[in-house]
Tab-separated table of C-alpha atoms in Angstrom:
chain	number	residue	atom	x	y	z
K	1	MET	CA	-1.654	28.669	-15.971
K	2	PRO	CA	0.418	25.485	-16.506
K	3	GLU	CA	-1.813	22.411	-16.520
K	4	THR	CA	0.445	19.340	-16.483
K	5	LEU	CA	0.073	17.455	-13.200
K	6	TYR	CA	3.207	15.608	-12.156
K	7	ALA	CA	3.006	12.647	-9.792
K	8	PHE	CA	5.182	10.006	-8.189
K	9	ASP	CA	3.965	6.705	-6.781
K	10	ILE	CA	6.800	5.534	-4.553
K	11	GLY	CA	6.078	1.937	-3.661
K	12	THR	CA	7.853	-0.943	-2.010
K	13	THR	CA	9.420	-2.503	-5.084
K	14	GLY	CA	9.678	0.489	-7.382
K	15	VAL	CA	8.761	4.065	-8.223
K	16	LYS	CA	6.444	5.284	-10.981
K	17	ALA	CA	6.621	8.783	-12.366
K	18	GLY	CA	3.668	10.108	-14.330
K	19	ALA	CA	2.409	13.198	-16.089
K	20	LEU	CA	-1.318	13.730	-16.532
K	21	THR	CA	-3.759	16.354	-17.758
K	22	PRO	CA	-6.602	17.692	-15.599
K	23	SER	CA	-9.032	15.933	-17.945
K	24	GLY	CA	-7.559	12.563	-17.001
K	25	GLN	CA	-5.292	11.810	-19.942
K	26	LEU	CA	-2.068	10.003	-19.091
K	27	ILE	CA	0.694	11.782	-20.979
K	28	GLY	CA	3.251	9.190	-19.969
K	29	THR	CA	4.612	7.074	-17.162
K	30	THR	CA	7.981	5.498	-16.355
K	31	TYR	CA	9.127	3.006	-13.762
K	32	ARG	CA	12.264	2.078	-11.890
K	33	GLU	CA	12.527	-1.023	-9.704
K	34	TYR	CA	14.704	-1.115	-6.591
K	35	PRO	CA	15.602	-3.790	-4.059
K	36	VAL	CA	14.225	-4.540	-0.632
K	37	LEU	CA	16.865	-5.272	2.014
K	38	TYR	CA	16.636	-8.006	4.658
K	39	PRO	CA	19.534	-7.265	7.052
K	40	GLY	CA	18.196	-9.295	9.976
K	41	PRO	CA	15.550	-11.847	10.947
K	42	GLN	CA	12.196	-10.419	9.870
K	43	TRP	CA	13.848	-7.052	9.159
K	44	VAL	CA	12.721	-5.228	6.014
K	45	GLU	CA	14.576	-2.078	5.010
K	46	GLN	CA	15.276	0.046	1.944
K	47	SER	CA	18.039	2.436	1.023
K	48	VAL	CA	17.082	6.119	1.131
K	49	GLU	CA	19.736	6.913	-1.464
K	50	THR	CA	18.690	4.105	-3.823
K	51	ILE	CA	15.025	5.135	-3.837
K	52	TRP	CA	15.913	8.803	-4.413
K	53	LYS	CA	18.188	7.835	-7.296
K	54	ALA	CA	15.431	5.698	-8.837
K	55	GLN	CA	12.942	8.543	-8.454
K	56	CYS	CA	15.300	10.926	-10.246
K	57	GLU	CA	15.978	8.435	-13.055
K	58	ALA	CA	12.273	7.771	-13.589
K	59	SER	CA	11.571	11.500	-13.694
K	60	GLN	CA	14.425	12.251	-16.114
K	61	GLU	CA	13.177	9.509	-18.447
K	62	LEU	CA	9.593	10.773	-18.208
K	63	VAL	CA	10.584	14.291	-19.218
K	64	THR	CA	12.824	13.126	-22.068
K	65	ARG	CA	10.787	10.223	-23.429
K	66	PHE	CA	7.421	11.987	-23.453
K	67	GLY	CA	8.597	15.500	-24.208
K	68	ILE	CA	7.320	17.013	-20.972
K	69	ASP	CA	7.758	20.796	-20.896
K	70	PRO	CA	8.883	21.568	-17.328
K	71	GLN	CA	7.396	25.058	-17.691
K	72	GLU	CA	3.960	23.444	-18.064
K	73	VAL	CA	4.149	21.453	-14.822
K	74	ALA	CA	1.574	23.017	-12.503
K	75	GLY	CA	2.402	20.993	-9.415
K	76	ILE	CA	4.002	17.852	-8.016
K	77	ALA	CA	2.536	15.386	-5.519
K	78	ILE	CA	3.641	12.007	-4.189
K	79	SER	CA	1.744	8.841	-3.343
K	80	SER	CA	4.013	6.930	-0.975
K	81	GLN	CA	4.165	3.701	0.963
K	82	ARG	CA	2.745	4.131	4.431
K	83	ALA	CA	4.074	2.861	7.770
K	84	THR	CA	7.590	2.841	6.315
K	85	PHE	CA	9.542	5.522	8.174
K	86	VAL	CA	13.020	6.859	8.874
K	87	PRO	CA	14.471	8.707	11.883
K	88	LEU	CA	16.067	12.015	10.851
K	89	ASP	CA	18.695	13.947	12.788
K	90	GLU	CA	18.612	17.678	13.464
K	91	ASN	CA	20.121	18.319	10.017
K	92	GLU	CA	17.333	16.252	8.417
K	93	GLU	CA	19.763	13.483	7.504
K	94	PRO	CA	18.612	9.847	7.783
K	95	LEU	CA	19.985	7.945	10.763
K	96	THR	CA	19.034	4.538	9.308
K	97	ASN	CA	17.646	3.010	6.151
K	98	TYR	CA	13.918	3.256	5.649
K	99	ILE	CA	12.389	0.731	8.064
K	100	GLY	CA	9.687	-0.941	6.008
K	101	TRP	CA	6.025	-1.564	6.631
K	102	GLN	CA	6.605	-5.300	6.131
K	103	ASP	CA	9.264	-5.326	8.878
K	104	LYS	CA	8.347	-7.663	11.757
K	105	ARG	CA	11.252	-7.101	14.173
K	106	SER	CA	8.911	-5.467	16.692
K	107	ILE	CA	6.535	-8.286	17.647
K	108	GLU	CA	7.624	-8.016	21.309
K	109	GLU	CA	7.030	-4.255	21.249
K	110	CYS	CA	3.484	-4.956	20.076
K	111	GLU	CA	3.012	-6.894	23.310
K	112	THR	CA	4.228	-3.802	25.162
K	113	ILE	CA	1.540	-1.705	23.455
K	114	ARG	CA	-1.117	-4.255	24.431
K	115	GLU	CA	0.057	-4.207	28.028
K	116	VAL	CA	0.509	-0.450	28.390
K	117	VAL	CA	-2.358	0.861	26.241
K	118	GLY	CA	-4.635	-2.118	25.628
K	119	ALA	CA	-5.562	-3.471	22.201
K	120	GLU	CA	-9.115	-2.087	22.203
K	121	ARG	CA	-8.098	1.343	23.508
K	122	TYR	CA	-5.302	1.565	20.945
K	123	TYR	CA	-7.734	0.688	18.135
K	124	GLN	CA	-10.217	3.309	19.350
K	125	ILE	CA	-7.555	6.024	19.270
K	126	ALA	CA	-5.385	5.093	16.294
K	127	GLY	CA	-7.907	3.206	14.152
K	128	LEU	CA	-5.398	0.386	13.774
K	129	PRO	CA	-4.959	-3.057	15.313
K	130	VAL	CA	-1.884	-3.707	17.442
K	131	GLU	CA	0.464	-5.475	15.014
K	132	PRO	CA	3.905	-4.733	13.553
K	133	THR	CA	2.932	-2.925	10.343
K	134	ALA	CA	2.519	0.560	11.845
K	135	ALA	CA	5.732	2.430	12.601
K	136	VAL	CA	5.030	2.910	16.321
K	137	SER	CA	6.141	-0.592	17.343
K	138	LYS	CA	9.417	-0.141	15.457
K	139	ILE	CA	9.946	3.271	17.030
K	140	LEU	CA	9.666	1.452	20.360
K	141	TRP	CA	12.106	-1.176	19.049
K	142	LEU	CA	14.645	1.582	18.322
K	143	LYS	CA	14.111	2.937	21.808
K	144	GLU	CA	14.899	-0.471	23.296
K	145	HIS	CA	17.544	-1.847	20.933
K	146	ALA	CA	19.134	1.248	19.338
K	147	PRO	CA	18.732	3.970	22.003
K	148	GLU	CA	21.430	6.130	20.423
K	149	VAL	CA	19.339	6.357	17.237
K	150	PHE	CA	16.164	7.057	19.209
K	151	GLU	CA	17.844	9.839	21.186
K	152	ARG	CA	19.472	11.423	18.129
K	153	ALA	CA	16.219	11.355	16.158
K	154	HIS	CA	14.982	14.907	15.691
K	155	VAL	CA	11.862	13.632	13.944
K	156	PHE	CA	10.386	10.291	12.900
K	157	GLY	CA	9.425	10.943	9.319
K	158	SER	CA	7.086	9.063	7.008
K	159	THR	CA	8.367	8.309	3.521
K	160	GLN	CA	6.443	11.240	2.053
K	161	ASN	CA	7.819	13.418	4.825
K	162	LEU	CA	11.384	12.682	3.713
K	163	HIS	CA	10.538	12.836	-0.009
K	164	LEU	CA	9.217	16.376	0.444
K	165	ARG	CA	12.413	17.305	2.271
K	166	GLN	CA	14.466	15.847	-0.595
K	167	LEU	CA	12.456	17.961	-3.031
K	168	GLY	CA	13.180	21.127	-1.087
K	169	VAL	CA	10.687	21.580	1.772
K	170	GLU	CA	12.588	22.403	4.947
K	171	ASN	CA	11.046	20.932	8.105
K	172	ALA	CA	8.474	19.298	5.855
K	173	PRO	CA	5.130	18.475	7.443
K	174	CYS	CA	3.453	15.082	7.365
K	175	ASP	CA	0.065	14.743	5.685
K	176	LEU	CA	-2.646	13.096	7.778
K	177	PRO	CA	-3.104	9.838	5.792
K	178	ASP	CA	0.623	9.103	6.026
K	179	ALA	CA	0.748	10.183	9.657
K	180	ALA	CA	-1.993	7.713	10.562
K	181	TYR	CA	0.255	4.736	9.815
K	182	LEU	CA	2.989	6.035	12.040
K	183	GLY	CA	0.501	4.708	14.575
K	184	LEU	CA	0.298	7.638	16.992
K	185	LEU	CA	-2.489	9.717	15.456
K	186	ASP	CA	-5.870	10.320	17.069
K	187	VAL	CA	-7.923	9.575	13.946
K	188	ASP	CA	-11.057	11.269	15.307
K	189	GLU	CA	-9.407	14.550	16.252
K	190	LEU	CA	-6.637	14.351	13.588
K	191	VAL	CA	-3.869	15.345	16.004
K	192	TRP	CA	-1.008	13.427	17.576
K	193	SER	CA	-2.441	11.519	20.512
K	194	ASP	CA	-1.101	12.852	23.807
K	195	GLU	CA	-2.417	9.698	25.466
K	196	LEU	CA	-0.462	7.322	23.227
K	197	LEU	CA	2.682	9.446	23.238
K	198	GLY	CA	2.558	9.701	27.018
K	199	LEU	CA	1.871	6.031	27.726
K	200	LEU	CA	4.554	4.874	25.294
K	201	GLU	CA	7.017	7.596	26.368
K	202	ILE	CA	7.674	8.963	22.898
K	203	PRO	CA	8.418	12.716	22.978
K	204	ARG	CA	5.874	14.730	21.030
K	205	GLU	CA	8.625	16.980	19.663
K	206	LYS	CA	9.949	14.005	17.685
K	207	MET	CA	6.751	13.885	15.613
K	208	PRO	CA	6.402	15.999	12.442
K	209	GLU	CA	3.909	18.818	11.937
K	210	LEU	CA	0.540	17.652	10.584
K	211	VAL	CA	-1.274	19.008	7.519
K	212	PRO	CA	-4.153	17.748	5.334
K	213	SER	CA	-3.630	16.250	1.909
K	214	SER	CA	-3.894	18.476	-1.180
K	215	GLU	CA	-2.078	21.335	0.545
K	216	GLN	CA	0.751	23.254	-1.118
K	217	VAL	CA	3.693	23.093	1.282
K	218	GLY	CA	6.660	24.432	-0.675
K	219	GLU	CA	8.474	24.686	-3.976
K	220	LEU	CA	10.952	22.493	-5.820
K	221	ALA	CA	14.509	23.430	-4.862
K	222	PRO	CA	17.145	24.085	-7.584
K	223	GLY	CA	19.222	20.973	-6.826
K	224	ALA	CA	16.214	18.679	-6.769
K	225	ALA	CA	14.835	20.289	-9.915
K	226	GLU	CA	18.050	19.531	-11.782
K	227	ALA	CA	18.047	15.946	-10.538
K	228	LEU	CA	14.451	15.409	-11.670
K	229	GLY	CA	14.711	17.261	-14.988
K	230	LEU	CA	12.203	19.913	-13.886
K	231	ILE	CA	12.432	23.591	-12.940
K	232	ALA	CA	12.941	25.201	-9.551
K	233	GLY	CA	9.912	26.828	-8.017
K	234	THR	CA	7.404	24.188	-9.130
K	235	PRO	CA	4.745	23.868	-6.365
K	236	LEU	CA	4.909	20.825	-4.079
K	237	VAL	CA	1.640	19.432	-2.721
K	238	THR	CA	0.848	16.778	-0.071
K	239	ALA	CA	-1.027	13.792	-1.465
K	240	GLY	CA	-1.508	10.955	1.007
K	241	GLY	CA	-0.569	7.329	1.399
K	242	ASP	CA	-0.580	4.772	-1.363
K	243	LEU	CA	-3.936	3.151	-0.588
K	244	GLN	CA	-5.741	6.462	-0.032
K	245	CYS	CA	-4.308	7.949	-3.231
K	246	ALA	CA	-5.257	4.813	-5.142
K	247	GLY	CA	-8.789	4.984	-3.765
K	248	LEU	CA	-9.072	8.604	-4.868
K	249	GLY	CA	-7.559	7.648	-8.235
K	250	MET	CA	-10.324	5.031	-8.585
K	251	GLY	CA	-12.984	7.646	-7.911
K	252	VAL	CA	-13.726	6.404	-4.376
K	253	ALA	CA	-14.553	9.942	-3.331
K	254	GLU	CA	-18.123	9.531	-2.137
K	255	ALA	CA	-20.185	7.114	-0.054
K	256	GLY	CA	-20.975	3.677	-1.483
K	257	LEU	CA	-17.827	3.115	-3.514
K	258	VAL	CA	-15.154	0.466	-2.847
K	259	SER	CA	-11.710	0.056	-4.388
K	260	VAL	CA	-9.667	-3.144	-4.412
K	261	GLY	CA	-5.979	-2.965	-5.222
K	262	ILE	CA	-3.220	-5.458	-5.783
K	263	GLY	CA	0.238	-3.920	-5.726
K	264	THR	CA	3.182	-5.086	-3.618
K	265	GLY	CA	0.618	-5.396	-0.889
K	266	GLY	CA	-2.961	-4.571	-1.588
K	267	GLY	CA	-6.266	-4.024	0.026
K	268	VAL	CA	-9.796	-2.764	0.198
K	269	LEU	CA	-10.797	0.870	0.723
K	270	ILE	CA	-14.294	2.171	1.545
K	271	TYR	CA	-15.171	5.867	1.648
K	272	LEU	CA	-16.515	7.177	4.987
K	273	GLU	CA	-17.996	10.567	5.792
K	274	LYS	CA	-17.259	10.026	9.499
K	275	PRO	CA	-14.813	7.740	11.329
K	276	LEU	CA	-16.244	4.280	11.996
K	277	ARG	CA	-14.729	1.355	13.909
K	278	HIS	CA	-15.129	-2.318	13.001
K	279	PRO	CA	-16.625	-4.350	15.888
K	280	ASP	CA	-13.927	-7.026	15.529
K	281	MET	CA	-11.080	-4.515	14.987
K	282	ALA	CA	-10.676	-6.308	11.641
K	283	LEU	CA	-10.460	-3.224	9.413
K	284	ASN	CA	-8.571	0.036	9.808
K	285	CYS	CA	-10.265	3.432	10.088
K	286	LEU	CA	-8.010	6.242	8.868
K	287	PRO	CA	-8.112	9.718	7.293
K	288	HIS	CA	-8.739	9.702	3.547
K	289	ALA	CA	-6.624	11.648	1.068
K	290	ILE	CA	-9.765	13.802	0.847
K	291	PRO	CA	-9.755	16.419	3.621
K	292	ASP	CA	-12.572	16.010	6.179
K	293	ALA	CA	-13.247	12.437	5.030
K	294	TRP	CA	-12.202	9.040	6.343
K	295	GLU	CA	-11.863	5.557	4.936
K	296	MET	CA	-12.141	2.006	6.214
K	297	GLU	CA	-9.601	-0.390	4.797
K	298	GLY	CA	-8.274	-3.889	4.885
K	299	ILE	CA	-4.627	-4.537	4.079
K	300	CYS	CA	-3.020	-7.636	2.605
K	301	LEU	CA	0.680	-7.639	3.269
K	302	ALA	CA	2.047	-9.538	0.280
K	303	SER	CA	-0.387	-9.885	-2.614
K	304	GLY	CA	1.654	-8.649	-5.576
K	305	ALA	CA	4.809	-9.392	-3.594
K	306	ALA	CA	3.692	-13.021	-3.308
K	307	TYR	CA	3.223	-13.218	-7.068
K	308	LYS	CA	6.616	-11.583	-7.562
K	309	TRP	CA	8.140	-14.250	-5.300
K	310	TYR	CA	6.405	-16.879	-7.422
K	311	ARG	CA	7.805	-15.300	-10.592
K	312	ASP	CA	11.331	-15.072	-9.208
K	313	VAL	CA	11.488	-18.554	-7.635
K	314	LEU	CA	9.211	-20.720	-9.770
K	315	GLY	CA	8.983	-18.697	-12.963
K	316	GLN	CA	12.601	-18.696	-14.066
K	317	MET	CA	11.773	-20.355	-17.379
K	318	GLU	CA	9.156	-17.696	-18.084
K	319	GLN	CA	11.650	-14.974	-17.184
K	320	THR	CA	14.206	-16.384	-19.605
K	321	THR	CA	11.634	-16.664	-22.391
K	322	ALA	CA	10.293	-13.190	-21.649
K	323	ALA	CA	13.788	-11.709	-21.973
K	324	GLU	CA	14.210	-13.395	-25.350
K	325	LEU	CA	10.824	-12.159	-26.592
K	326	ASP	CA	11.145	-8.732	-24.941
K	327	VAL	CA	7.862	-9.141	-23.036
K	328	ASP	CA	6.897	-9.164	-19.367
K	329	ALA	CA	7.306	-12.502	-17.597
K	330	TYR	CA	3.990	-11.901	-15.843
K	331	GLU	CA	2.271	-11.976	-19.249
K	332	LEU	CA	3.611	-15.460	-19.887
K	333	LEU	CA	2.609	-16.661	-16.431
K	334	ASN	CA	-0.881	-15.217	-16.851
K	335	GLU	CA	-1.217	-16.895	-20.237
K	336	GLU	CA	-0.313	-20.230	-18.658
K	337	ALA	CA	-2.822	-19.634	-15.858
K	338	SER	CA	-5.571	-18.938	-18.404
K	339	GLN	CA	-5.165	-22.505	-19.681
K	340	ALA	CA	-6.070	-23.965	-16.261
K	341	GLU	CA	-9.640	-24.520	-15.159
K	342	ALA	CA	-11.320	-22.284	-12.597
K	343	GLY	CA	-10.554	-23.634	-9.160
K	344	ALA	CA	-7.028	-24.644	-10.209
K	345	GLY	CA	-7.725	-28.350	-9.896
K	346	GLY	CA	-8.309	-28.058	-6.149
K	347	ILE	CA	-5.102	-26.164	-5.318
K	348	ILE	CA	-5.523	-23.328	-2.826
K	349	VAL	CA	-2.763	-20.809	-2.095
K	350	MET	CA	-2.606	-18.614	1.001
K	351	PRO	CA	-0.335	-15.701	0.026
K	352	SER	CA	0.612	-14.730	3.607
K	353	LEU	CA	4.361	-14.778	2.936
K	354	VAL	CA	4.967	-11.920	5.400
K	355	GLY	CA	2.123	-12.703	7.788
K	356	ALA	CA	-1.626	-12.288	7.568
K	357	GLY	CA	-3.117	-8.833	7.266
K	358	ALA	CA	-6.794	-7.924	7.557
K	359	PRO	CA	-9.094	-9.250	8.830
K	360	ASN	CA	-6.911	-11.610	10.904
K	361	TRP	CA	-3.760	-9.597	11.640
K	362	TYR	CA	-1.464	-12.466	12.547
K	363	PRO	CA	2.226	-11.757	11.855
K	364	LYS	CA	3.309	-15.378	12.373
K	365	ALA	CA	1.172	-16.694	9.501
K	366	ARG	CA	3.098	-18.126	6.554
K	367	GLY	CA	2.367	-18.868	2.907
K	368	VAL	CA	0.606	-22.154	2.192
K	369	ILE	CA	0.051	-24.275	-0.931
K	370	LEU	CA	-2.743	-26.736	-0.214
K	371	GLY	CA	-4.208	-29.528	-2.353
K	372	LEU	CA	-1.284	-30.671	-4.518
K	373	THR	CA	-1.604	-34.081	-6.190
K	374	LEU	CA	0.441	-35.927	-8.802
K	375	ALA	CA	-1.968	-34.506	-11.372
K	376	SER	CA	-1.173	-30.903	-10.415
K	377	ASP	CA	0.673	-28.900	-13.039
K	378	LYS	CA	2.357	-25.517	-13.341
K	379	LYS	CA	-0.633	-23.909	-15.068
K	380	SER	CA	-2.946	-24.805	-12.195
K	381	LEU	CA	-0.424	-23.705	-9.587
K	382	THR	CA	-0.073	-20.311	-11.260
K	383	ARG	CA	-3.834	-19.864	-11.424
K	384	ALA	CA	-4.101	-20.916	-7.778
K	385	MET	CA	-1.736	-18.073	-6.865
K	386	LEU	CA	-4.009	-15.533	-8.600
K	387	GLU	CA	-7.131	-17.034	-7.071
K	388	GLY	CA	-5.568	-17.233	-3.604
K	389	ILE	CA	-4.774	-13.530	-3.572
K	390	CYS	CA	-8.393	-12.800	-4.497
K	391	LEU	CA	-9.670	-15.190	-1.808
K	392	GLU	CA	-7.620	-13.293	0.781
K	393	ILE	CA	-9.211	-10.021	-0.376
K	394	ARG	CA	-12.683	-11.593	-0.361
K	395	TRP	CA	-12.239	-12.171	3.376
K	396	MET	CA	-11.811	-8.399	3.797
K	397	LEU	CA	-14.908	-7.698	1.719
K	398	GLU	CA	-16.820	-10.131	3.924
K	399	ALA	CA	-15.622	-8.221	7.013
K	400	ALA	CA	-16.778	-4.949	5.440
K	401	LYS	CA	-20.255	-6.378	4.859
K	402	ARG	CA	-20.591	-6.871	8.630
K	403	LEU	CA	-20.833	-3.089	8.840
K	404	GLY	CA	-23.724	-3.041	6.395
K	405	THR	CA	-21.511	-1.966	3.495
K	406	GLN	CA	-23.310	-2.564	0.214
K	407	ILE	CA	-20.783	-3.746	-2.353
K	408	GLU	CA	-22.364	-3.604	-5.772
K	409	GLU	CA	-19.132	-3.050	-7.696
K	410	VAL	CA	-15.427	-3.018	-6.900
K	411	ARG	CA	-13.003	-0.788	-8.725
K	412	ILE	CA	-9.740	-2.588	-9.274
K	413	TRP	CA	-6.271	-1.091	-9.560
K	414	GLY	CA	-2.603	-2.026	-9.403
K	415	GLY	CA	-0.506	-4.390	-11.472
K	416	ALA	CA	-3.228	-7.046	-11.400
K	417	ALA	CA	-5.642	-4.714	-13.217
K	418	LYS	CA	-3.504	-4.999	-16.351
K	419	SER	CA	-4.447	-8.674	-16.671
K	420	ARG	CA	-7.849	-9.461	-18.193
K	421	LEU	CA	-7.645	-12.944	-16.677
K	422	TRP	CA	-6.985	-11.649	-13.172
K	423	ASN	CA	-9.780	-9.074	-13.495
K	424	GLN	CA	-12.229	-11.830	-14.416
K	425	ILE	CA	-10.985	-14.024	-11.561
K	426	ALA	CA	-11.570	-11.068	-9.224
K	427	ALA	CA	-15.175	-10.647	-10.379
K	428	ASP	CA	-15.800	-14.396	-10.073
K	429	VAL	CA	-14.229	-14.742	-6.613
K	430	TYR	CA	-15.802	-11.562	-5.166
K	431	GLY	CA	-19.166	-12.333	-6.762
K	432	VAL	CA	-19.723	-8.718	-7.881
K	433	PRO	CA	-18.784	-6.785	-11.042
K	434	ALA	CA	-15.185	-5.581	-11.190
K	435	ALA	CA	-14.617	-2.244	-12.914
K	436	LYS	CA	-11.333	-1.154	-14.430
K	437	THR	CA	-10.627	2.536	-14.981
K	438	SER	CA	-8.903	3.992	-18.016
K	439	ILE	CA	-5.646	4.496	-16.087
K	440	PRO	CA	-4.761	1.471	-13.905
K	441	GLU	CA	-1.969	3.418	-12.146
K	442	ALA	CA	-4.458	4.657	-9.571
K	443	GLY	CA	-1.817	5.981	-7.177
K	444	LEU	CA	-0.511	8.337	-9.829
K	445	VAL	CA	-4.027	9.535	-10.632
K	446	GLY	CA	-4.834	10.132	-6.970
K	447	ALA	CA	-1.625	12.066	-6.392
K	448	ALA	CA	-2.265	14.109	-9.543
K	449	ILE	CA	-5.759	14.973	-8.284
K	450	CYS	CA	-4.235	16.193	-5.015
K	451	ALA	CA	-1.697	18.258	-6.954
K	452	GLY	CA	-4.525	19.779	-8.993
K	453	VAL	CA	-6.437	20.741	-5.846
K	454	GLY	CA	-3.316	22.164	-4.230
K	455	VAL	CA	-2.545	24.502	-7.138
K	456	GLY	CA	-6.163	25.521	-7.752
K	457	LEU	CA	-7.022	23.537	-10.884
K	458	PHE	CA	-9.781	21.739	-8.946
K	459	SER	CA	-11.965	23.144	-6.190
K	460	SER	CA	-12.031	19.778	-4.383
K	461	PRO	CA	-10.767	16.192	-4.704
K	462	GLN	CA	-14.295	15.164	-5.680
K	463	GLU	CA	-14.220	17.570	-8.625
K	464	GLY	CA	-10.794	16.226	-9.556
K	465	ALA	CA	-12.048	12.635	-9.434
K	466	ARG	CA	-15.031	13.472	-11.644
K	467	SER	CA	-12.690	15.101	-14.138
K	468	MET	CA	-9.882	12.524	-14.163
K	469	VAL	CA	-11.424	9.109	-13.408
K	470	ARG	CA	-13.360	7.127	-16.017
K	471	VAL	CA	-14.493	3.498	-15.914
K	472	GLU	CA	-13.217	1.796	-19.061
K	473	GLU	CA	-14.291	-1.818	-18.688
K	474	ARG	CA	-16.454	-3.999	-16.445
K	475	TYR	CA	-16.113	-7.699	-15.739
K	476	GLU	CA	-19.288	-9.531	-14.750
K	477	PRO	CA	-19.057	-12.542	-12.427
K	478	ASN	CA	-19.782	-15.921	-13.989
K	479	PRO	CA	-22.804	-17.299	-12.081
K	480	GLY	CA	-21.768	-20.824	-13.038
K	481	LEU	CA	-18.640	-20.476	-10.875
K	482	SER	CA	-20.342	-19.041	-7.817
K	483	ALA	CA	-20.771	-22.333	-5.955
K	484	LYS	CA	-17.209	-23.428	-6.678
K	485	TYR	CA	-15.642	-20.217	-5.387
K	486	ASP	CA	-17.955	-20.156	-2.368
K	487	GLU	CA	-16.666	-23.615	-1.453
K	488	MET	CA	-13.041	-22.643	-2.095
K	489	PHE	CA	-13.479	-19.592	0.116
K	490	SER	CA	-14.942	-21.753	2.867
K	491	ILE	CA	-12.004	-24.175	2.608
K	492	TYR	CA	-9.537	-21.247	2.588
K	493	LYS	CA	-10.942	-19.891	5.856
K	494	SER	CA	-11.208	-23.313	7.486
K	495	ALA	CA	-7.643	-24.224	6.577
K	496	TYR	CA	-6.266	-20.935	7.901
K	497	GLN	CA	-8.197	-21.226	11.155
K	498	ALA	CA	-7.106	-24.841	11.615
K	499	LEU	CA	-3.436	-23.936	11.142
K	500	VAL	CA	-3.706	-21.062	13.601
K	501	GLY	CA	-5.708	-23.094	16.113
K	502	ALA	CA	-3.200	-25.953	16.085
K	503	GLY	CA	-0.278	-23.573	16.533
K	504	VAL	CA	1.291	-24.672	13.227
K	505	PHE	CA	2.213	-21.171	12.072
K	506	GLU	CA	3.713	-20.325	15.447
K	507	ARG	CA	5.826	-23.481	15.467
K	508	ILE	CA	7.030	-22.799	11.929
K	509	ALA	CA	7.890	-19.209	12.857
K	510	GLU	CA	10.047	-20.493	15.721
K	511	LEU	CA	12.083	-22.558	13.250
């Protein structure tokens, strides 16, 4: 039987293609970046055609560069950005661009959900707070502001839903983890909620069929196979959303484990054997990429994206130098940050450039740089950006502890995990050891595990995780920095709460 597991991690800023062995060896990975579109105030969209083209290019390069034998590919699975969706017509053609998870056009529709359903009732059914990330509020926006699109929509598809259709699955189903962030799933019963659909007047027939993750749902079509550099007939398997796949790819496949990721967004994921709600509605409760399991998560909306903004706007010199030296500009920025003292000379950054995610869920929040003096320098500002992202995540970990979650170690993934400095900052800010696995591209690993289960190479995702996930390095927190980061975290929370309480963010948003 072929044993190469083929995976895509289709994110907000780019797509990764990867080939792995069932024993957890990364044969190779490639990457293609693509743009995010901002066609209106607080609108965030992406081109369906551009992302498909990037996916094909990354796959073609993977096959060629690493000598992948298409005959040896056992199965293909996709980790994809959640909440991003696209309405499809009866011919399965997109009626719009992808409408992104960071899109905030639907703040008024969120008020409609609060009025019609109630915030607490919605959270009990969907496992999500009422805020603009989930697709449901933007589906309601289409109904109100683009009724012709709403009426023509045959199905509202998640990103993975459309990707599977592009690969050759007609009337492709939607896996449960992706479906959850469409915002209309009953996360206890794992079916579309008749109550939510009825109250919000969204026809059930416009929602895709539901299936678990790790299920074989079709085969690669000839045209798609040619575009990807693979062979027709290769099995296609559902995988799950980006955070769930990353958690699985970190080995968070049993109780007591926590993953922390920093990608375009980022967040915290905790394995649950049964669905559990947070008393403050601060954390999401959703299906895991592991069938018959759930997870509790906190989402930051712009962690890696905030650092990318910093690189693009304030790191132009580093980008120029990086191009000359043929290195990554982030490496140069991280090297500069390593020369600054812990605590960044009193500078604190709030990376809420597209609003605040968990545990506060406030879309009108904005990014903040606090504590600048004439003595502040670029090195300290860069370090403050890294520390600020970790402080935001620490707030989620604090919320998780309210549930009695014992956090003895976090497993870190995403672009940040490639930086030894950032890994150490994470351990110091969180106050617990931070473990890095041998393959930091956790989304690819998680999708590959799902592919392996779907084609019979693993009997369960847990077996796949034991086979493919290995901790490579641990970073111990520096006890000498504990008091400093405790104080910074206290200031971070106080400053945020003061800005919200005084209406500063709301007034800025109105400008």
